[in-house]
Coordinates of C-alpha atoms and ligand atoms in Angstrom, one line a residue:
X1 CA -168.3 -32.7 63.9
X2 CA -166.9 -30.6 61.0
X3 CA -169.6 -28.3 59.7
X4 CA -169.9 -26.6 56.3
X5 CA -172.1 -23.9 54.8
X6 CA -173.4 -22.3 51.7
X7 CA -172.1 -19.0 50.4
X8 CA -175.3 -17.2 51.5
X9 CA -174.9 -18.6 55.0
X10 CA -171.3 -17.4 55.1
X11 CA -172.2 -14.0 53.7
X12 CA -174.9 -13.3 56.3
X13 CA -172.6 -14.4 59.1
X14 CA -169.9 -12.1 57.7
X15 CA -172.2 -9.2 57.6
X16 CA -173.3 -9.7 61.2
X17 CA -169.7 -9.9 62.3
X18 CA -168.5 -7.0 60.2
X19 CA -171.1 -4.7 61.7
X20 CA -169.3 -5.1 65.0
X21 CA -165.7 -4.6 63.8
X22 CA -163.8 -1.7 62.2
X23 CA -163.7 -1.8 58.4
X24 CA -161.1 -4.0 56.9
X25 CA -160.7 -6.2 60.0
X26 CA -162.0 -9.4 58.4
X27 CA -159.9 -9.0 55.3
X28 CA -156.9 -8.3 57.4
X29 CA -157.5 -11.5 59.4
X30 CA -158.1 -13.5 56.2
X31 CA -154.9 -12.2 54.5
X32 CA -152.8 -12.6 57.6
X33 CA -153.9 -16.3 57.9
X34 CA -153.4 -16.9 54.2
X35 CA -149.9 -15.3 54.1
X36 CA -149.0 -17.4 57.2
X37 CA -150.0 -20.7 55.5
X38 CA -148.2 -19.7 52.2
X39 CA -145.0 -18.7 54.1
X40 CA -145.1 -22.1 55.9
X41 CA -145.4 -23.9 52.5
X42 CA -142.6 -21.9 51.0
X43 CA -140.4 -22.5 54.0
X44 CA -141.2 -26.2 53.6
X45 CA -140.6 -26.4 49.8
X46 CA -137.7 -23.9 49.4
X47 CA -136.3 -23.6 52.8
X48 CA -137.3 -19.9 53.2
X49 CA -139.7 -17.2 52.0
X50 CA -136.9 -14.8 51.1
X51 CA -136.2 -14.9 47.4
X52 CA -139.1 -17.3 46.5
X53 CA -141.3 -16.5 43.6
X54 CA -145.0 -16.0 44.1
X55 CA -147.6 -15.4 41.4
X56 CA -151.0 -13.9 42.3
X57 CA -154.0 -14.4 40.1
X58 CA -156.3 -11.5 40.9
X59 CA -160.0 -11.1 40.1
X60 CA -162.2 -8.1 40.6
X61 CA -163.7 -8.8 44.0
X62 CA -162.6 -9.2 47.6
X63 CA -161.1 -12.6 46.9
X64 CA -158.5 -10.8 44.8
X65 CA -158.2 -8.3 47.7
X66 CA -157.3 -11.1 50.1
X67 CA -154.6 -12.4 47.7
X68 CA -153.1 -9.0 47.2
X69 CA -152.8 -8.2 50.9
X70 CA -151.3 -11.7 51.5
X71 CA -148.9 -11.2 48.6
X72 CA -147.9 -7.9 50.2
X73 CA -147.1 -9.7 53.4
X74 CA -144.9 -12.2 51.6
X75 CA -143.2 -9.4 49.6
X76 CA -142.3 -7.7 52.9
X77 CA -140.6 -11.0 53.8
X78 CA -138.5 -10.9 50.7
X79 CA -140.6 -12.9 48.2
X80 CA -140.7 -11.8 44.6
X81 CA -144.4 -11.3 44.2
X82 CA -146.0 -10.6 40.8
X83 CA -149.8 -10.2 40.3
X84 CA -151.8 -10.8 37.1
X85 CA -154.8 -8.5 37.2
X86 CA -157.6 -10.3 35.4
X87 CA -160.7 -8.4 36.4
X88 CA -162.4 -5.3 35.0
X89 CA -161.3 -3.7 38.3
X90 CA -159.0 -4.5 41.2
X91 CA -159.2 -4.1 44.9
X92 CA -157.6 -0.7 45.4
X93 CA -156.3 -1.1 48.9
X94 CA -154.8 -4.5 48.2
X95 CA -153.1 -3.3 45.1
X96 CA -151.6 -0.3 46.8
X97 CA -150.4 -2.5 49.7
X98 CA -148.7 -4.9 47.3
X99 CA -147.0 -2.1 45.4
X100 CA -145.9 -0.5 48.6
X101 CA -144.3 -3.8 49.7
X102 CA -142.3 -4.0 46.5
X103 CA -144.6 -6.4 44.6
X104 CA -145.5 -5.9 41.0
X105 CA -148.8 -6.0 39.1
X106 CA -149.4 -6.5 35.4
X107 CA -152.6 -6.4 33.3
X108 CA -153.5 -9.8 32.0
X109 CA -151.5 -11.1 29.1
X110 CA -151.7 -14.8 28.2
X111 CA -148.1 -15.4 27.3
X112 CA -146.7 -13.5 30.3
X113 CA -149.1 -15.2 32.7
X114 CA -148.0 -18.6 31.4
X115 CA -144.4 -17.7 32.1
X116 CA -145.1 -16.3 35.5
X117 CA -147.0 -19.5 36.5
X118 CA -144.4 -21.8 35.2
X119 CA -141.6 -20.0 37.1
X120 CA -143.5 -19.5 40.4
X121 CA -142.8 -21.5 43.5
X122 CA -146.3 -20.7 44.7
X123 CA -149.4 -19.6 42.8
X124 CA -152.2 -17.9 44.7
X125 CA -155.6 -18.2 43.1
X126 CA -157.5 -15.0 44.0
X127 CA -159.8 -14.9 40.9
X128 CA -163.2 -15.6 42.6
X129 CA -164.3 -16.8 45.9
X130 CA -167.8 -17.0 47.3
X131 CA -168.9 -14.3 45.0
X132 CA -168.4 -16.5 41.9
X133 CA -171.4 -17.7 39.9
X134 CA -171.7 -19.8 36.8
X135 CA -168.8 -21.0 34.6
X136 CA -165.6 -18.8 34.7
X137 CA -165.6 -16.1 32.1
X138 CA -162.5 -15.1 30.2
X139 CA -159.7 -14.5 30.9
X140 CA -160.4 -16.3 34.3
X141 CA -161.1 -19.6 32.5
X142 CA -157.7 -19.6 30.7
X143 CA -155.9 -18.6 33.9
X144 CA -157.6 -21.4 35.8
X145 CA -156.5 -23.9 33.1
X146 CA -152.9 -22.5 33.2
X147 CA -152.6 -23.4 36.9
X148 CA -152.5 -27.0 35.8
X149 CA -149.1 -26.2 34.2
X150 CA -147.8 -24.4 37.3
X151 CA -144.4 -25.5 38.3
X152 CA -145.0 -24.9 42.0
X153 CA -147.7 -25.2 44.6
X154 CA -151.2 -23.9 43.8
X155 CA -153.0 -22.4 46.7
X156 CA -156.7 -21.4 46.3
X157 CA -157.9 -18.5 48.2
X158 CA -161.2 -19.3 50.1
X159 CA -162.5 -21.5 47.2
X160 CA -160.8 -22.8 44.0
X161 CA -162.0 -20.5 41.3
X162 CA -164.6 -22.3 39.1
X163 CA -165.9 -24.4 41.9
X164 CA -169.3 -23.5 43.2
X165 CA -168.7 -22.8 46.9
X166 CA -172.2 -24.0 48.0
X167 CA -172.5 -27.2 46.1
X168 CA -169.1 -28.3 44.8
X169 CA -170.4 -28.1 41.2
X170 CA -167.8 -27.4 38.4
X171 CA -169.2 -26.2 35.1
X172 CA -166.2 -25.4 33.1
X173 CA -162.5 -24.7 33.7
X174 CA -161.6 -24.6 37.4
X175 CA -158.4 -24.3 39.4
X176 CA -157.0 -27.5 40.8
X177 CA -155.3 -26.6 44.0
X178 CA -152.9 -28.5 46.2
X179 CA -154.3 -26.6 49.2
X180 CA -157.3 -24.3 49.8
X181 CA -157.1 -21.8 52.5
X182 CA -160.7 -21.0 53.5
X183 CA -161.9 -18.3 55.8
X184 CA -164.3 -18.4 58.7
X185 CA -165.9 -21.8 58.0
X186 CA -165.8 -24.6 55.6
X187 CA -167.8 -24.1 52.4
X188 CA -169.9 -27.1 51.5
X189 CA -168.5 -27.2 48.0
X190 CA -165.0 -27.9 49.4
X191 CA -166.1 -31.2 50.9
X192 CA -168.2 -32.6 48.0
X193 CA -166.9 -33.7 44.7
X194 CA -166.0 -32.5 42.1
X195 CA -165.2 -29.4 44.3
X196 CA -163.4 -31.4 46.9
X197 CA -161.0 -32.9 44.5
X198 CA -160.2 -29.4 43.1
X199 CA -159.7 -28.0 46.6
X200 CA -157.0 -30.5 47.6
X201 CA -156.2 -30.2 51.3
X202 CA -158.3 -27.6 53.1
X203 CA -157.0 -25.3 55.8
X204 CA -159.4 -23.2 57.8
X205 CA -158.4 -19.7 59.0
X206 CA -160.5 -18.5 61.9
X207 CA -161.8 -15.0 61.3
X208 CA -164.3 -15.0 64.2
X209 CA -167.4 -16.1 62.3
X210 CA -168.2 -18.9 64.7
X211 CA -170.9 -17.2 66.8
X212 CA -172.8 -15.9 63.8
X213 CA -173.0 -19.2 61.8
X214 CA -176.5 -20.8 61.4
X215 CA -177.2 -24.5 61.4
X216 CA -174.9 -26.1 58.8
X217 CA -176.1 -27.4 55.4
X218 CA -173.4 -30.1 55.4
X219 CA -171.5 -31.9 58.2
X220 CA -168.8 -34.5 58.4
X221 CA -168.4 -36.9 61.2
X222 CA -165.0 -37.1 62.9
X223 CA -163.4 -40.2 64.3
X224 CA -164.6 -39.1 67.8
X225 CA -168.1 -38.7 66.6
X226 CA -168.1 -42.1 65.1
X227 CA -166.5 -43.7 68.1
X228 CA -169.3 -42.2 70.3
X229 CA -172.1 -43.4 68.0
X230 CA -170.8 -47.0 67.4
X231 CA -172.5 -49.6 69.5
X232 CA -170.3 -51.4 72.0
X233 CA -171.5 -54.4 74.0
X234 CA -172.4 -53.9 77.6
X235 CA -171.7 -56.4 80.4
X236 CA -175.2 -57.8 80.0
X237 CA -175.3 -57.9 76.2
X238 CA -176.3 -61.0 74.4
X239 CA -176.4 -61.7 70.7
X240 CA -180.0 -60.7 70.4
X241 CA -179.6 -57.4 72.2
X242 CA -176.5 -56.5 70.1
X243 CA -178.8 -56.7 67.1
X244 CA -179.8 -59.4 64.6
X245 CA -179.6 -58.4 61.0
X246 CA -181.5 -60.2 58.3
X247 CA -179.9 -60.3 54.8
X248 CA -182.0 -61.0 51.8
X249 CA -179.5 -61.1 49.0
X250 CA -178.0 -63.3 46.2
X251 CA -179.6 -65.5 43.7
X252 CA -178.5 -68.7 41.9
X253 CA -177.0 -66.4 39.3
X254 CA -175.4 -63.8 41.6
X255 CA -173.8 -65.4 44.6
X256 CA -170.8 -63.2 45.4
X257 CA -172.7 -60.1 46.5
X258 CA -174.4 -62.2 49.2
X259 CA -171.1 -63.5 50.6
X260 CA -169.7 -59.9 50.7
X261 CA -172.8 -58.4 52.4
X262 CA -172.9 -61.1 55.0
X263 CA -169.1 -60.5 55.5
X264 CA -169.7 -56.8 56.1
X265 CA -172.3 -57.5 58.7
X266 CA -170.4 -60.2 60.5
X267 CA -167.2 -58.2 60.7
X268 CA -168.9 -55.0 61.7
X269 CA -170.1 -56.6 64.9
X270 CA -173.7 -57.8 64.3
X271 CA -174.9 -59.9 67.2
X272 CA -176.2 -62.4 64.6
X273 CA -176.7 -62.5 60.9
X274 CA -179.7 -64.3 59.5
X275 CA -179.2 -64.9 55.8
X276 CA -182.2 -65.8 53.6
X277 CA -181.9 -66.7 49.9
X278 CA -182.1 -69.5 47.4
X279 CA -180.0 -72.7 47.7
X280 CA -176.8 -71.8 45.9
X281 CA -176.0 -68.5 47.7
X282 CA -177.0 -70.2 51.0
X283 CA -174.5 -72.9 50.3
X284 CA -171.7 -70.4 49.6
X285 CA -172.5 -68.1 52.5
X286 CA -172.4 -71.1 54.9
X287 CA -169.1 -72.2 53.5
X288 CA -167.5 -68.7 53.9
X289 CA -169.3 -67.4 57.0
X290 CA -170.2 -70.2 59.4
X291 CA -171.3 -67.5 61.8
X292 CA -174.5 -66.8 59.7
X293 CA -177.7 -68.6 60.3
X294 CA -179.1 -69.4 56.9
X295 CA -182.5 -70.2 55.5
X296 CA -183.4 -71.4 52.0
X297 CA -186.5 -69.4 51.2
X298 CA -189.6 -71.2 50.2
X299 CA -191.0 -69.4 47.2
X300 CA -194.6 -70.2 48.1
X301 CA -194.2 -68.6 51.5
X302 CA -192.4 -65.6 50.1
X303 CA -195.2 -65.0 47.7
X304 CA -197.5 -64.7 50.7
X305 CA -195.1 -62.1 52.1
X306 CA -194.2 -64.4 54.9
X307 CA -190.6 -64.4 56.2
X308 CA -191.5 -66.2 59.5
X309 CA -189.3 -69.2 58.6
X310 CA -186.2 -66.8 58.8
X311 CA -186.8 -65.9 62.5
X312 CA -186.8 -62.5 64.2
X313 CA -184.5 -59.7 63.0
X314 CA -184.1 -56.0 64.1
X315 CA -183.3 -54.8 60.6
X316 CA -183.0 -56.1 57.1
X317 CA -180.6 -55.6 54.2
X318 CA -182.3 -56.2 50.9
X319 CA -180.9 -56.4 47.4
X320 CA -177.3 -57.2 46.7
X321 CA -177.3 -59.8 43.9
X322 CA -181.0 -60.5 44.4
X323 CA -182.0 -60.2 40.8
X324 CA -184.9 -58.2 39.5
X325 CA -187.4 -60.9 38.4
X326 CA -190.8 -61.8 39.9
X327 CA -189.3 -63.9 42.7
X328 CA -187.0 -61.0 43.7
X329 CA -189.9 -58.7 43.6
X330 CA -191.8 -61.0 46.0
X331 CA -188.8 -61.1 48.4
X332 CA -188.6 -57.2 48.3
X333 CA -192.3 -56.9 49.0
X334 CA -192.0 -59.3 51.9
X335 CA -189.0 -57.6 53.4
X336 CA -190.4 -54.1 53.0
X337 CA -193.7 -55.0 54.5
X338 CA -192.0 -55.8 57.8
X339 CA -192.1 -53.2 60.6
X340 CA -188.3 -53.1 61.0
X341 CA -185.8 -50.7 59.4
X342 CA -184.7 -51.9 55.9
X343 CA -181.6 -51.0 53.9
X344 CA -182.2 -51.3 50.2
X345 CA -179.2 -51.7 47.9
X346 CA -178.3 -52.8 44.3
X347 CA -181.0 -54.9 42.7
X348 CA -183.3 -53.9 45.5
X349 CA -183.0 -50.3 44.3
X350 CA -183.9 -51.4 40.7
X351 CA -187.0 -53.1 42.1
X352 CA -188.1 -50.0 44.1
X353 CA -187.3 -47.7 41.1
X354 CA -189.8 -49.8 39.1
X355 CA -192.4 -50.1 41.9
X356 CA -192.3 -47.1 44.2
X357 CA -195.3 -48.5 46.2
X358 CA -192.7 -50.8 47.9
X359 CA -191.4 -47.7 49.7
X360 CA -194.8 -47.0 51.3
X361 CA -194.0 -48.2 54.8
X362 CA -193.9 -46.8 58.3
X363 CA -190.5 -48.1 59.5
X364 CA -187.3 -46.4 58.4
X365 CA -185.8 -47.1 55.0
X366 CA -182.2 -46.5 54.0
X367 CA -181.4 -46.5 50.3
X368 CA -177.8 -46.8 49.2
X369 CA -177.5 -46.0 45.5
X370 CA -174.5 -45.1 43.4
X371 CA -175.0 -42.4 40.8
X372 CA -176.4 -44.8 38.2
X373 CA -179.0 -46.3 40.6
X374 CA -180.0 -42.8 41.8
X375 CA -180.4 -41.8 38.2
X376 CA -183.0 -44.6 37.8
X377 CA -184.7 -43.7 41.0
X378 CA -185.1 -40.0 40.2
X379 CA -185.3 -40.2 36.4
X380 CA -182.3 -37.8 36.0
X381 CA -179.3 -38.5 33.8
X382 CA -176.3 -39.9 35.7
X383 CA -174.0 -37.0 34.6
X384 CA -176.3 -34.5 36.3
X385 CA -176.2 -36.5 39.5
X386 CA -172.4 -36.7 39.5
X387 CA -172.1 -32.9 38.7
X388 CA -174.6 -32.0 41.4
X389 CA -174.4 -34.7 44.1
X390 CA -175.5 -32.5 47.0
X391 CA -178.7 -31.3 45.3
X392 CA -179.6 -34.7 44.1
X393 CA -179.1 -36.6 47.3
X394 CA -181.2 -34.0 49.1
X395 CA -183.9 -34.2 46.5
X396 CA -183.9 -38.0 46.7
X397 CA -184.3 -38.1 50.5
X398 CA -187.3 -35.7 50.2
X399 CA -189.0 -37.3 47.3
X400 CA -188.5 -40.9 48.4
X401 CA -189.1 -40.3 52.1
X402 CA -186.0 -42.3 53.0
X403 CA -182.5 -41.8 54.3
X404 CA -180.3 -41.8 51.1
X405 CA -176.7 -42.7 51.0
X406 CA -175.2 -41.7 47.7
X407 CA -172.0 -43.7 46.9
X408 CA -169.1 -42.6 44.8
X409 CA -166.0 -40.5 45.0
X410 CA -167.7 -38.5 47.8
X411 CA -170.3 -40.5 49.8
X412 CA -173.2 -38.4 51.0
X413 CA -176.0 -39.2 53.4
X414 CA -179.2 -37.2 53.3
X415 CA -182.3 -37.2 55.4
X416 CA -184.9 -34.5 55.3
X417 CA -184.4 -31.6 57.7
X418 CA -180.9 -32.7 58.6
X419 CA -177.5 -31.5 57.3
X420 CA -176.2 -33.7 54.5
X421 CA -173.4 -35.8 56.0
X422 CA -170.3 -36.1 53.9
X423 CA -167.9 -39.0 54.5
X424 CA -164.2 -38.1 54.8
X425 CA -162.6 -41.5 54.9
X426 CA -163.2 -42.7 51.3
X427 CA -160.4 -43.8 49.0
X428 CA -160.5 -44.4 45.3
X429 CA -159.1 -47.9 46.1
X430 CA -162.8 -48.7 46.9
X431 CA -163.6 -48.3 43.2
X432 CA -163.7 -52.1 42.7
X433 CA -166.6 -54.6 42.3
X434 CA -168.3 -55.7 45.4
X435 CA -167.2 -53.1 47.9
X436 CA -170.8 -51.6 47.9
X437 CA -172.1 -55.0 49.0
X438 CA -169.7 -55.0 52.0
X439 CA -171.0 -51.5 52.9
X440 CA -174.6 -52.7 52.9
X441 CA -173.8 -55.4 55.5
X442 CA -172.0 -52.9 57.7
X443 CA -174.9 -50.5 57.6
X444 CA -177.4 -53.3 58.2
X445 CA -175.5 -54.4 61.3
X446 CA -175.5 -50.9 62.7
X447 CA -179.3 -50.5 61.9
X448 CA -179.9 -53.7 63.7
X449 CA -177.9 -52.5 66.7
X450 CA -180.4 -49.6 67.0
X451 CA -178.7 -46.7 65.3
X452 CA -181.0 -44.4 63.3
X453 CA -180.9 -44.8 59.5
X454 CA -179.0 -41.5 59.3
X455 CA -176.3 -42.5 61.9
X456 CA -176.1 -46.1 60.7
X457 CA -175.5 -45.0 57.1
X458 CA -173.0 -42.3 58.0
X459 CA -171.0 -44.4 60.5
X460 CA -171.0 -47.3 58.0
X461 CA -169.6 -45.1 55.3
X462 CA -166.9 -43.9 57.7
X463 CA -165.7 -47.3 58.9
X464 CA -166.0 -48.8 55.3
X465 CA -163.6 -46.1 54.1
X466 CA -161.3 -46.5 57.0
X467 CA -161.2 -50.3 56.5
X468 CA -160.5 -49.8 52.8
X469 CA -157.6 -47.5 53.7
X470 CA -156.3 -50.0 56.2
X471 CA -156.5 -52.8 53.7
X472 CA -154.7 -50.8 51.1
X473 CA -151.8 -49.9 53.4
X474 CA -153.0 -46.9 55.4
X475 CA -153.8 -43.3 54.6
X476 CA -155.1 -41.8 51.4
X477 CA -153.7 -42.9 48.0
X478 CA -149.9 -43.0 47.9
X479 CA -146.9 -45.2 47.6
X480 CA -146.6 -48.3 49.7
X481 CA -150.2 -49.2 49.0
X482 CA -151.7 -52.0 47.1
X483 CA -155.1 -52.6 45.4
X484 CA -157.7 -54.2 47.5
X485 CA -160.5 -56.6 46.8
X486 CA -164.0 -56.2 48.4
X487 CA -163.5 -59.1 50.9
X488 CA -160.3 -57.4 52.1
X489 CA -162.4 -54.5 53.2
X490 CA -164.6 -56.7 55.3
X491 CA -161.6 -58.5 56.7
X492 CA -159.9 -55.2 57.6
X493 CA -163.0 -54.0 59.6
X494 CA -161.7 -55.2 63.0
X495 CA -158.4 -53.5 62.6
X496 CA -160.1 -50.3 61.5
X497 CA -162.7 -50.4 64.3
X498 CA -159.9 -50.9 66.9
X499 CA -158.6 -47.4 66.1
X500 CA -161.9 -45.8 67.0
Ligands
LIG601 N1 -167.2 -10.7 53.0 C1 -166.3 -10.7 54.0 O1 -166.4 -10.2 55.1 C2 -165.0 -11.3 53.7 C3 -164.7 -11.8 52.5 N2 -163.6 -12.3 52.2 C4 -163.2 -12.6 50.8 O2 -164.1 -12.1 49.9 C5 -164.5 -13.0 49.0 C6 -165.8 -12.7 48.4 O3 -165.6 -11.5 47.8 P1 -166.7 -10.8 46.8 O4 -168.0 -10.8 47.4 O5 -166.1 -9.5 46.4 O6 -166.7 -11.8 45.6 P2 -165.5 -12.6 44.8 O7 -165.6 -14.0 45.2 O8 -164.2 -11.9 45.0 O9 -165.9 -12.5 43.3 C7 -166.8 -11.6 42.9 C8 -166.5 -11.0 41.5 O10 -166.1 -12.0 40.7 C9 -166.6 -11.8 39.4 N3 -167.2 -13.1 39.0 C10 -168.2 -13.8 39.6 N4 -168.5 -14.9 38.9 C11 -167.6 -14.9 37.9 C12 -167.3 -15.8 36.8 N5 -168.1 -16.9 36.7 N6 -166.3 -15.6 36.0 C13 -165.6 -14.5 36.1 N7 -165.8 -13.5 37.1 C14 -166.8 -13.8 37.9 C15 -167.6 -10.7 39.5 O11 -167.0 -9.6 38.9 P3 -167.5 -8.7 37.7 O12 -168.4 -9.6 36.9 O13 -168.3 -7.7 38.5 O14 -166.3 -8.2 37.1 C16 -167.7 -10.5 41.0 O15 -167.8 -9.1 41.3 C17 -164.5 -14.3 49.8 O16 -164.5 -15.5 49.0 C18 -163.2 -14.1 50.6 O17 -162.1 -14.4 49.8 C19 -162.5 -12.3 53.2 O18 -161.7 -11.2 53.0 C20 -163.0 -12.4 54.6 C21 -164.0 -11.3 54.8
LIG602 N1 -163.4 -42.8 43.5 C1 -163.9 -43.3 44.6 N2 -163.5 -42.8 45.8 C2 -163.9 -43.2 46.9 N3 -164.9 -44.2 47.0 C3 -165.3 -44.8 45.9 C4 -164.9 -44.3 44.6 N4 -165.5 -45.0 43.7 C5 -166.3 -45.9 44.4 N5 -166.2 -45.7 45.7 C6 -166.9 -46.5 46.7 O1 -166.9 -47.9 46.4 C7 -168.1 -48.5 46.7 C8 -168.7 -49.1 45.4 O2 -169.9 -49.5 45.6 P1 -170.9 -49.9 44.4 O3 -170.9 -48.9 43.4 O4 -172.2 -50.3 45.0 O5 -170.1 -51.2 43.8 P2 -170.5 -52.7 43.8 O6 -171.9 -52.8 43.4 O7 -169.6 -53.3 42.9 O8 -170.4 -53.2 45.2 C9 -169.0 -47.4 47.3 O9 -168.8 -47.5 48.7 C10 -168.4 -46.1 46.8 O10 -168.6 -45.0 47.6
LIG603 K1 -160.2 -18.3 44.6

């Protein structure tokens, strides 16, 4: 499990550790690690550190101190290091070390800074770290924007300046780094968009904080964690014990979502899928997924909240393509009044946004909104949700009394009193119609297999992302990949699951 923390949590751990160590030890550890990573990058891009050009952007706090000491180390190895001093003050020890090592420092001047950044092989962003608050003030904002024109690699020190370390919020100009070297522990804002995109790759430098860290605010499952959580059949398994998932999705108008959701569940390893809907989606699901047992719902029975004709299930998926009219509302009421876990997606979310009483139930509920759907559920503008994903997913879980999986460029899973889980396998190739429907089926199959809502949602997001990467051609976005369609994601599930 990869764990991540807020600035306050990091600060208190640092204080506790610092009390036991001679002054300056932590900064020395941080700067040594940072210089090591930068030297490695320079050796990779230029062949050697000697003679390379390094620009340091220095703010008034200890973040600038780290960059100055690291710059001094690179200068001692023959790099030409020049610092732009942007703060009202500068870390004295760091500045003295840089000068002693042969590096140079200049007060901020826009034209000169632009030249330095354009010429540098590597730019170190030491403007602000965990001490930053609010949008970057001048001249930091201008410098952050100038890094976009940098000719070489941009390395953020601890946190990209302009990104809120605790939440990943960005409220103005912010550095976009190729790599962020972070100290002691991951900051939550490095894993959650928009901060995660600004951070680029993240490298952790151990400074000994481990024993002093509290319970994390954010956690990311690793491949091993997911492999341990995923259900595997035992010798005595039968299809019922492996988990039967009911899917109430699709309508005569919207049929594709039902086919995709059933596909996600079938390919994710459900023991059995029972699909219940109106005639047309049932016909199409039968044609595409003969594995599913289908039922054409009798509207008069549904109105009486009876789903007996469908047969027993261990969990339900409700909503993809269901519609939002009175019949769909009756289906939602029938499904949500059962005593088994229910995953609510798409139109199901619109229905519960209009009628919150549907969520009054004893069994677990998992909601899987994208930012627009969460906006309707919380009555908060979509832009606010996208800017503050972490805060809003937490709030939704508390307010709605459910596990909430927020989809989008960073998928988050929140449940009250648990760390928010952030998914690391996503890929922007997933941004295509219907992939969310596949996700609902995967998560439904895992719920039916007995995973908790929290584990089912986070494992589903993980394997969904992995399958999308597999379908696109492997890895994150790059050459040699091709666009994917939603059904490709379902079809790639077995190959992705085999790697876990
Ligand atoms: N603690 C430790 O043990 C270790 C800490 N370490 C390092 O220290 C870093 C934290 O250092 P820190 O606390 O000095 O804060 P930091 O991030 O440099 O910035 C604070 C200054 O920035 C300014 N400022 C703030 N917001 C701003 C804005 N929006 N726009 C513009 N300016 C803004 C504000 O300055 P002022 O307004 O006072 O001029 C404030 O004083 C941490 O990230 C890590 O790199 C490592 O060495 C390992 C050991
Ligand atoms: N930029 C992105 N990066 C990673 N994943 C994304 C991105 N955009 C969308 N996704 C993922 O794609 C899926 C889209 O689901 P959803 O919005 O419900 O679409 P649909 O309703 O068409 O199925 C979600 O799993 C979401 O997390
Ligand atoms: K920084």
